[in-house]
Amino acid sequence: MVKVVVTGASGVLGSAIYRALRATDYSVVGLANSRTQGELSKLDLTDQAAVQDFLRQSKPDWVIHCAAERRPDVAEKDPHGAQRLNAEVPGYLASLARDLGFTLIYISTDYVFDGTSPPYGLTSKTNPLQLYGKSKRDGEIAVSSVTGAKVVILRVPVLYGPAPQNADSAVNVLLDVVQDQSGKQYKMDHYATRYPTNVEDIAGFLVRAIDRNKPLPLVVHYSGDEPFTKYEMCLIFAKILGVPHDHIVPDSNPPTGPGATTRPKDCHLSTKETDDLDIPGGLGLSLFEEWWSEHLTKQ
């Protein structure tokens, strides 16, 4: 029986992957640290001895590493913590992948690029603009530098989907902004183009990739193909919910000033090589407005 371990299984992406794998015949273990609930197991990934003991005992075939500091603003405030979780932990997992024989899938980000010359292919030069992107780029370097390890770097952009709370996703949280009719005004980014990608789509793709039982390339891009600024996403949410959006003001300027975290303008990931892998079902991408219309109608 195929055994899979999912780290960060309480997060938006990790929980979607965990649910999708649980619906198969695989043996699946979900790991979390600060938010353990249900059948998730608690494990501090920065405790190398504990991680080694756990993986030696569980003997997985795959480890899907979703745990990360994903918030650029938080990473800027705690660079050591972000570097440790986003780069040092993946490097150690890669060394265990080599020693124990499992395949490591490291979830990376479009923010490893500077956003000046999209779309970005698998061999495009990385040039992150802020600490979050740098820490994830360093994670890519760490896992790919372990000779003999079976490693896949899966780059994804901004994510959305079912979430324990809207604040867990930079897209979902916009629902709270749109629905705040208290009179508060919000300046909303209308500068950076993003390609929001559904976590359930990623989860389904990974299940099909594992089912295929063939090696994956070192780097894989998975991305939605619909371009939106955050302001444009807000307009879609307002349309679906039937609420005014006058309190949301578009801001077409790049973030500047004290405390502002630099964000790239357009990090569109090319998925041509991913399509060429001939994984059954292909990318299987949802349409943003269509998915949200159905999801919000159910609530």
mmCIF file of C-alpha atoms in Angstrom:
data_model
loop_
_atom_site.group_PDB
_atom_site.id
_atom_site.type_symbol
_atom_site.label_atom_id
_atom_site.label_comp_id
_atom_site.label_asym_id
_atom_site.label_seq_id
_atom_site.Cartn_x
_atom_site.Cartn_y
_atom_site.Cartn_z
ATOM 1 C CA MET A 1 0.000 0.000 0.000
ATOM 2 C CA VAL A 2 1.246 3.493 -0.882
ATOM 3 C CA LYS A 3 2.010 5.566 2.219
ATOM 4 C CA VAL A 4 1.878 9.368 2.128
ATOM 5 C CA VAL A 5 2.732 11.938 4.811
ATOM 6 C CA VAL A 6 1.379 15.484 4.467
ATOM 7 C CA THR A 7 2.994 18.235 6.534
ATOM 8 C CA GLY A 8 1.039 21.384 7.280
ATOM 9 C CA ALA A 9 -2.161 19.355 7.021
ATOM 10 C CA SER A 10 -4.149 21.927 9.002
ATOM 11 C CA GLY A 11 -3.479 24.677 6.432
ATOM 12 C CA VAL A 12 -5.502 25.582 3.358
ATOM 13 C CA LEU A 13 -3.420 23.582 0.878
ATOM 14 C CA GLY A 14 -2.322 20.824 3.252
ATOM 15 C CA SER A 15 -5.870 20.094 4.423
ATOM 16 C CA ALA A 16 -7.125 19.876 0.828
ATOM 17 C CA ILE A 17 -4.342 17.460 -0.091
ATOM 18 C CA TYR A 18 -4.948 15.434 3.069
ATOM 19 C CA ARG A 19 -8.692 15.156 2.304
ATOM 20 C CA ALA A 20 -8.071 14.145 -1.301
ATOM 21 C CA LEU A 21 -5.581 11.457 -0.315
ATOM 22 C CA ARG A 22 -7.872 10.132 2.406
ATOM 23 C CA ALA A 23 -10.466 9.475 -0.298
ATOM 24 C CA THR A 24 -8.060 7.002 -1.956
ATOM 25 C CA ASP A 25 -6.830 3.597 -0.847
ATOM 26 C CA TYR A 26 -3.539 5.083 0.322
ATOM 27 C CA SER A 27 -2.303 5.100 3.896
ATOM 28 C CA VAL A 28 -2.206 8.794 4.806
ATOM 29 C CA VAL A 29 -0.837 10.652 7.826
ATOM 30 C CA GLY A 30 -1.427 14.368 8.272
ATOM 31 C CA LEU A 31 0.995 16.388 10.400
ATOM 32 C CA ALA A 32 0.418 19.724 12.120
ATOM 33 C CA ASN A 33 2.022 21.646 14.942
ATOM 34 C CA SER A 34 0.012 24.580 16.270
ATOM 35 C CA ARG A 35 -3.400 23.442 15.001
ATOM 36 C CA THR A 36 -3.835 19.731 15.541
ATOM 37 C CA GLN A 37 -7.412 18.588 15.261
ATOM 38 C CA GLY A 38 -9.245 15.435 14.263
ATOM 39 C CA GLU A 39 -6.845 12.678 13.263
ATOM 40 C CA LEU A 40 -3.841 14.920 12.578
ATOM 41 C CA SER A 41 -0.603 14.065 14.366
ATOM 42 C CA LYS A 42 1.408 16.739 16.167
ATOM 43 C CA LEU A 43 5.037 17.125 15.110
ATOM 44 C CA ASP A 44 7.460 20.019 15.394
ATOM 45 C CA LEU A 45 9.269 19.961 12.058
ATOM 46 C CA THR A 46 12.161 21.993 13.462
ATOM 47 C CA ASP A 47 12.944 19.122 15.860
ATOM 48 C CA GLN A 48 15.199 17.076 13.591
ATOM 49 C CA ALA A 49 15.488 14.090 15.912
ATOM 50 C CA ALA A 50 11.699 13.820 16.257
ATOM 51 C CA VAL A 51 11.196 14.173 12.507
ATOM 52 C CA GLN A 52 13.781 11.494 11.779
ATOM 53 C CA ASP A 53 12.239 9.099 14.311
ATOM 54 C CA PHE A 54 8.748 9.666 12.933
ATOM 55 C CA LEU A 55 9.698 9.098 9.290
ATOM 56 C CA ARG A 56 11.862 6.065 10.079
ATOM 57 C CA GLN A 57 8.895 4.478 11.839
ATOM 58 C CA SER A 58 6.201 5.474 9.341
ATOM 59 C CA LYS A 59 8.231 4.529 6.223
ATOM 60 C CA PRO A 60 6.369 6.736 3.732
ATOM 61 C CA ASP A 61 6.640 6.478 -0.030
ATOM 62 C CA TRP A 62 5.839 10.186 -0.428
ATOM 63 C CA VAL A 63 6.137 13.233 1.822
ATOM 64 C CA ILE A 64 4.211 16.290 0.616
ATOM 65 C CA HIS A 65 5.691 19.254 2.451
ATOM 66 C CA CYS A 66 3.072 22.013 2.701
ATOM 67 C CA ALA A 67 4.136 23.485 6.067
ATOM 68 C CA ALA A 68 5.644 26.953 5.614
ATOM 69 C CA GLU A 69 5.598 30.555 6.703
ATOM 70 C CA ARG A 70 3.444 31.712 3.781
ATOM 71 C CA ARG A 71 2.782 35.326 4.856
ATOM 72 C CA PRO A 72 5.310 37.786 3.371
ATOM 73 C CA ASP A 73 4.603 40.439 6.015
ATOM 74 C CA VAL A 74 5.182 37.965 8.859
ATOM 75 C CA ALA A 75 8.359 36.661 7.216
ATOM 76 C CA GLU A 76 9.780 40.193 7.127
ATOM 77 C CA LYS A 77 9.200 40.520 10.879
ATOM 78 C CA ASP A 78 10.722 37.124 11.716
ATOM 79 C CA PRO A 79 13.379 36.402 9.075
ATOM 80 C CA HIS A 80 15.102 33.717 11.149
ATOM 81 C CA GLY A 81 11.865 31.808 11.723
ATOM 82 C CA ALA A 82 10.889 32.062 8.051
ATOM 83 C CA GLN A 83 14.312 30.892 6.900
ATOM 84 C CA ARG A 84 14.266 27.990 9.314
ATOM 85 C CA LEU A 85 10.818 26.731 8.300
ATOM 86 C CA ASN A 86 10.978 27.556 4.586
ATOM 87 C CA ALA A 87 14.575 26.529 3.834
ATOM 88 C CA GLU A 88 16.289 24.591 6.620
ATOM 89 C CA VAL A 89 13.422 22.160 7.302
ATOM 90 C CA PRO A 90 12.962 21.254 3.602
ATOM 91 C CA GLY A 91 16.703 20.680 3.268
ATOM 92 C CA TYR A 92 16.642 18.270 6.177
ATOM 93 C CA LEU A 93 13.578 16.481 4.763
ATOM 94 C CA ALA A 94 15.454 16.053 1.483
ATOM 95 C CA SER A 95 18.353 14.405 3.309
ATOM 96 C CA LEU A 96 15.866 12.010 4.922
ATOM 97 C CA ALA A 97 14.300 11.381 1.494
ATOM 98 C CA ARG A 98 17.729 10.257 0.316
ATOM 99 C CA ASP A 99 18.394 8.117 3.393
ATOM 100 C CA LEU A 100 14.915 6.568 3.714
ATOM 101 C CA GLY A 101 13.977 6.315 0.031
ATOM 102 C CA PHE A 102 10.777 8.381 -0.131
ATOM 103 C CA THR A 103 9.937 11.101 -2.657
ATOM 104 C CA LEU A 104 9.699 14.627 -1.244
ATOM 105 C CA ILE A 105 7.328 17.141 -2.824
ATOM 106 C CA TYR A 106 8.328 20.621 -1.687
ATOM 107 C CA ILE A 107 5.642 23.272 -2.172
ATOM 108 C CA SER A 108 7.227 26.472 -3.434
ATOM 109 C CA THR A 109 5.862 29.740 -4.794
ATOM 110 C CA ASP A 110 5.683 32.053 -7.800
ATOM 111 C CA TYR A 111 7.336 34.669 -5.567
ATOM 112 C CA VAL A 112 10.748 33.142 -6.308
ATOM 113 C CA PHE A 113 10.529 35.336 -9.437
ATOM 114 C CA ASP A 114 10.707 39.133 -9.649
ATOM 115 C CA GLY A 115 7.593 39.626 -11.771
ATOM 116 C CA THR A 116 9.284 41.634 -14.536
ATOM 117 C CA SER A 117 9.182 39.145 -17.448
ATOM 118 C CA PRO A 118 6.304 36.671 -17.262
ATOM 119 C CA PRO A 119 5.399 33.990 -18.022
ATOM 120 C CA TYR A 120 8.072 32.068 -16.134
ATOM 121 C CA GLY A 121 9.164 28.617 -17.261
ATOM 122 C CA LEU A 122 10.897 25.858 -15.334
ATOM 123 C CA THR A 123 14.367 27.128 -16.211
ATOM 124 C CA SER A 124 13.666 30.850 -15.758
ATOM 125 C CA LYS A 125 16.118 32.590 -13.458
ATOM 126 C CA THR A 126 14.810 33.088 -9.935
ATOM 127 C CA ASN A 127 15.138 36.566 -8.450
ATOM 128 C CA PRO A 128 12.900 37.003 -5.382
ATOM 129 C CA LEU A 129 12.156 40.551 -4.292
ATOM 130 C CA GLN A 130 11.346 40.006 -0.631
ATOM 131 C CA LEU A 131 12.350 37.810 2.285
ATOM 132 C CA TYR A 132 9.471 35.345 1.867
ATOM 133 C CA GLY A 133 10.402 34.667 -1.747
ATOM 134 C CA LYS A 134 14.089 34.423 -0.834
ATOM 135 C CA SER A 135 13.400 31.878 1.902
ATOM 136 C CA LYS A 136 11.358 29.732 -0.484
ATOM 137 C CA ARG A 137 14.063 30.053 -3.168
ATOM 138 C CA ASP A 138 16.604 28.957 -0.565
ATOM 139 C CA GLY A 139 14.337 25.990 0.173
ATOM 140 C CA GLU A 140 14.411 25.059 -3.505
ATOM 141 C CA ILE A 141 18.203 25.222 -3.475
ATOM 142 C CA ALA A 142 18.375 23.184 -0.270
ATOM 143 C CA VAL A 143 16.208 20.300 -1.489
ATOM 144 C CA SER A 144 17.730 20.153 -4.976
ATOM 145 C CA SER A 145 21.272 20.130 -3.583
ATOM 146 C CA VAL A 146 20.888 16.781 -1.797
ATOM 147 C CA THR A 147 22.534 14.271 -4.125
ATOM 148 C CA GLY A 148 20.552 11.064 -4.494
ATOM 149 C CA ALA A 149 17.300 12.429 -3.056
ATOM 150 C CA LYS A 150 14.043 12.005 -5.008
ATOM 151 C CA VAL A 151 12.678 15.545 -4.885
ATOM 152 C CA VAL A 152 9.940 17.482 -6.671
ATOM 153 C CA ILE A 153 9.644 21.275 -6.356
ATOM 154 C CA LEU A 154 6.013 22.241 -6.982
ATOM 155 C CA ARG A 155 5.636 25.983 -7.553
ATOM 156 C CA VAL A 156 2.151 27.422 -7.049
ATOM 157 C CA PRO A 157 0.780 30.997 -6.903
ATOM 158 C CA VAL A 158 -1.737 32.568 -4.505
ATOM 159 C CA LEU A 159 -4.189 29.940 -3.245
ATOM 160 C CA TYR A 160 -7.884 29.803 -2.410
ATOM 161 C CA GLY A 161 -10.465 27.213 -1.475
ATOM 162 C CA PRO A 162 -12.151 25.743 1.602
ATOM 163 C CA ALA A 163 -10.401 27.144 4.670
ATOM 164 C CA PRO A 164 -10.801 26.836 8.456
ATOM 165 C CA GLN A 165 -10.950 30.633 8.501
ATOM 166 C CA ASN A 166 -10.791 33.238 5.745
ATOM 167 C CA ALA A 167 -7.573 34.723 7.149
ATOM 168 C CA ASP A 168 -5.784 31.494 6.195
ATOM 169 C CA SER A 169 -5.827 32.546 2.521
ATOM 170 C CA ALA A 170 -4.845 35.857 0.930
ATOM 171 C CA VAL A 171 -7.809 35.365 -1.417
ATOM 172 C CA ASN A 172 -10.445 34.099 1.027
ATOM 173 C CA VAL A 173 -9.744 36.984 3.391
ATOM 174 C CA LEU A 174 -11.015 39.373 0.706
ATOM 175 C CA LEU A 175 -14.507 38.032 1.429
ATOM 176 C CA ASP A 176 -14.302 39.637 4.866
ATOM 177 C CA VAL A 177 -13.323 42.957 3.281
ATOM 178 C CA VAL A 178 -16.179 42.838 0.776
ATOM 179 C CA GLN A 179 -18.738 41.935 3.432
ATOM 180 C CA ASP A 180 -17.599 44.649 5.861
ATOM 181 C CA GLN A 181 -20.364 47.193 5.357
ATOM 182 C CA SER A 182 -19.513 49.109 8.542
ATOM 183 C CA GLY A 183 -18.371 52.194 6.662
ATOM 184 C CA LYS A 184 -14.678 51.427 6.925
ATOM 185 C CA GLN A 185 -12.764 52.142 3.716
ATOM 186 C CA TYR A 186 -10.136 49.762 2.306
ATOM 187 C CA LYS A 187 -7.324 50.519 -0.145
ATOM 188 C CA MET A 188 -6.984 47.384 -2.268
ATOM 189 C CA ASP A 189 -4.057 46.371 -4.429
ATOM 190 C CA HIS A 190 -4.755 47.001 -8.120
ATOM 191 C CA TYR A 191 -1.054 46.851 -9.067
ATOM 192 C CA ALA A 192 0.035 43.199 -8.910
ATOM 193 C CA THR A 193 -1.526 40.635 -11.229
ATOM 194 C CA ARG A 194 -2.148 37.306 -9.515
ATOM 195 C CA TYR A 195 -3.309 33.924 -10.789
ATOM 196 C CA PRO A 196 -5.453 32.488 -7.971
ATOM 197 C CA THR A 197 -5.353 28.716 -7.870
ATOM 198 C CA ASN A 198 -7.766 26.353 -6.162
ATOM 199 C CA VAL A 199 -6.249 24.062 -3.535
ATOM 200 C CA GLU A 200 -8.703 21.270 -4.360
ATOM 201 C CA ASP A 201 -7.448 21.369 -7.968
ATOM 202 C CA ILE A 202 -3.842 21.040 -6.767
ATOM 203 C CA ALA A 203 -4.818 18.170 -4.477
ATOM 204 C CA GLY A 204 -6.558 16.310 -7.290
ATOM 205 C CA PHE A 205 -3.580 16.836 -9.570
ATOM 206 C CA LEU A 206 -1.182 15.407 -6.961
ATOM 207 C CA VAL A 207 -3.378 12.361 -6.393
ATOM 208 C CA ARG A 208 -3.413 11.695 -10.150
ATOM 209 C CA ALA A 209 0.342 12.231 -10.336
ATOM 210 C CA ILE A 210 0.968 9.723 -7.542
ATOM 211 C CA ASP A 211 -1.500 7.267 -9.106
ATOM 212 C CA ARG A 212 0.445 7.469 -12.363
ATOM 213 C CA ASN A 213 3.418 5.927 -10.561
ATOM 214 C CA LYS A 214 6.043 7.549 -12.778
ATOM 215 C CA PRO A 215 8.863 9.875 -11.734
ATOM 216 C CA LEU A 216 8.088 13.585 -11.818
ATOM 217 C CA PRO A 217 10.620 16.192 -12.980
ATOM 218 C CA LEU A 218 12.581 18.220 -10.445
ATOM 219 C CA VAL A 219 10.408 21.320 -10.959
ATOM 220 C CA VAL A 220 6.675 21.396 -11.731
ATOM 221 C CA HIS A 221 4.520 24.499 -12.211
ATOM 222 C CA TYR A 222 0.834 24.417 -11.302
ATOM 223 C CA SER A 223 -1.183 27.594 -11.735
ATOM 224 C CA GLY A 224 -4.569 28.981 -12.583
ATOM 225 C CA ASP A 225 -4.568 30.911 -15.844
ATOM 226 C CA GLU A 226 -6.998 33.747 -15.056
ATOM 227 C CA PRO A 227 -5.312 37.077 -14.194
ATOM 228 C CA PHE A 228 -6.762 39.238 -11.412
ATOM 229 C CA THR A 229 -5.604 41.971 -9.109
ATOM 230 C CA LYS A 230 -6.888 41.749 -5.553
ATOM 231 C CA TYR A 231 -9.232 44.638 -6.327
ATOM 232 C CA GLU A 232 -10.689 42.701 -9.273
ATOM 233 C CA MET A 233 -11.207 39.661 -7.029
ATOM 234 C CA CYS A 234 -13.135 41.907 -4.635
ATOM 235 C CA LEU A 235 -15.391 43.050 -7.465
ATOM 236 C CA ILE A 236 -16.183 39.411 -8.289
ATOM 237 C CA PHE A 237 -17.006 38.646 -4.661
ATOM 238 C CA ALA A 238 -19.242 41.725 -4.441
ATOM 239 C CA LYS A 239 -21.053 40.617 -7.598
ATOM 240 C CA ILE A 240 -21.614 37.068 -6.311
ATOM 241 C CA LEU A 241 -22.748 38.252 -2.869
ATOM 242 C CA GLY A 242 -24.827 41.122 -4.219
ATOM 243 C CA VAL A 243 -23.291 43.729 -1.910
ATOM 244 C CA PRO A 244 -21.908 47.245 -2.580
ATOM 245 C CA HIS A 245 -18.162 47.695 -3.056
ATOM 246 C CA ASP A 246 -17.880 51.489 -2.782
ATOM 247 C CA HIS A 247 -15.840 51.079 0.413
ATOM 248 C CA ILE A 248 -13.047 49.343 -1.544
ATOM 249 C CA VAL A 249 -10.732 51.756 -3.346
ATOM 250 C CA PRO A 250 -8.318 50.493 -6.038
ATOM 251 C CA ASP A 251 -4.637 51.270 -5.451
ATOM 252 C CA SER A 252 -2.600 51.032 -8.654
ATOM 253 C CA ASN A 253 0.724 51.932 -7.051
ATOM 254 C CA PRO A 254 3.365 49.426 -5.955
ATOM 255 C CA PRO A 255 3.632 49.108 -2.157
ATOM 256 C CA THR A 256 6.031 51.693 -0.730
ATOM 257 C CA GLY A 257 6.829 53.337 2.579
ATOM 258 C CA PRO A 258 7.759 52.073 6.043
ATOM 259 C CA GLY A 259 6.649 48.515 6.710
ATOM 260 C CA ALA A 260 5.588 47.879 3.092
ATOM 261 C CA THR A 261 6.559 44.469 1.732
ATOM 262 C CA THR A 262 7.710 44.523 -1.894
ATOM 263 C CA ARG A 263 5.567 42.401 -4.161
ATOM 264 C CA PRO A 264 6.315 41.437 -7.761
ATOM 265 C CA LYS A 265 4.018 42.805 -10.460
ATOM 266 C CA ASP A 266 3.310 39.618 -12.436
ATOM 267 C CA CYS A 267 4.778 36.182 -11.672
ATOM 268 C CA HIS A 268 2.649 34.157 -14.067
ATOM 269 C CA LEU A 269 3.882 30.559 -14.053
ATOM 270 C CA SER A 270 3.943 28.809 -17.422
ATOM 271 C CA THR A 271 2.337 25.364 -17.159
ATOM 272 C CA LYS A 272 3.247 24.158 -20.656
ATOM 273 C CA GLU A 273 5.709 21.585 -19.341
ATOM 274 C CA THR A 274 3.152 20.393 -16.779
ATOM 275 C CA ASP A 275 0.588 19.837 -19.544
ATOM 276 C CA ASP A 276 3.222 17.851 -21.430
ATOM 277 C CA LEU A 277 3.525 15.359 -18.545
ATOM 278 C CA ASP A 278 0.289 13.720 -19.770
ATOM 279 C CA ILE A 279 -1.054 13.171 -16.287
ATOM 280 C CA PRO A 280 -4.636 11.844 -16.578
ATOM 281 C CA GLY A 281 -7.089 14.709 -16.252
ATOM 282 C CA GLY A 282 -4.374 17.266 -16.958
ATOM 283 C CA LEU A 283 -4.320 20.324 -14.724
ATOM 284 C CA GLY A 284 -8.062 20.145 -14.073
ATOM 285 C CA LEU A 285 -8.383 23.862 -13.319
ATOM 286 C CA SER A 286 -11.509 25.427 -11.855
ATOM 287 C CA LEU A 287 -12.789 28.775 -13.098
ATOM 288 C CA PHE A 288 -12.478 31.372 -10.332
ATOM 289 C CA GLU A 289 -15.902 33.044 -10.473
ATOM 290 C CA GLU A 290 -17.715 29.803 -11.230
ATOM 291 C CA TRP A 291 -16.134 27.977 -8.276
ATOM 292 C CA TRP A 292 -16.838 30.795 -5.839
ATOM 293 C CA SER A 293 -20.428 31.185 -7.042
ATOM 294 C CA GLU A 294 -21.090 27.522 -6.328
ATOM 295 C CA HIS A 295 -19.132 27.491 -3.053
ATOM 296 C CA LEU A 296 -20.787 30.572 -1.584
ATOM 297 C CA THR A 297 -24.246 29.370 -2.621
ATOM 298 C CA LYS A 298 -23.727 26.244 -0.523
ATOM 299 C CA GLN A 299 -22.946 28.225 2.636
#
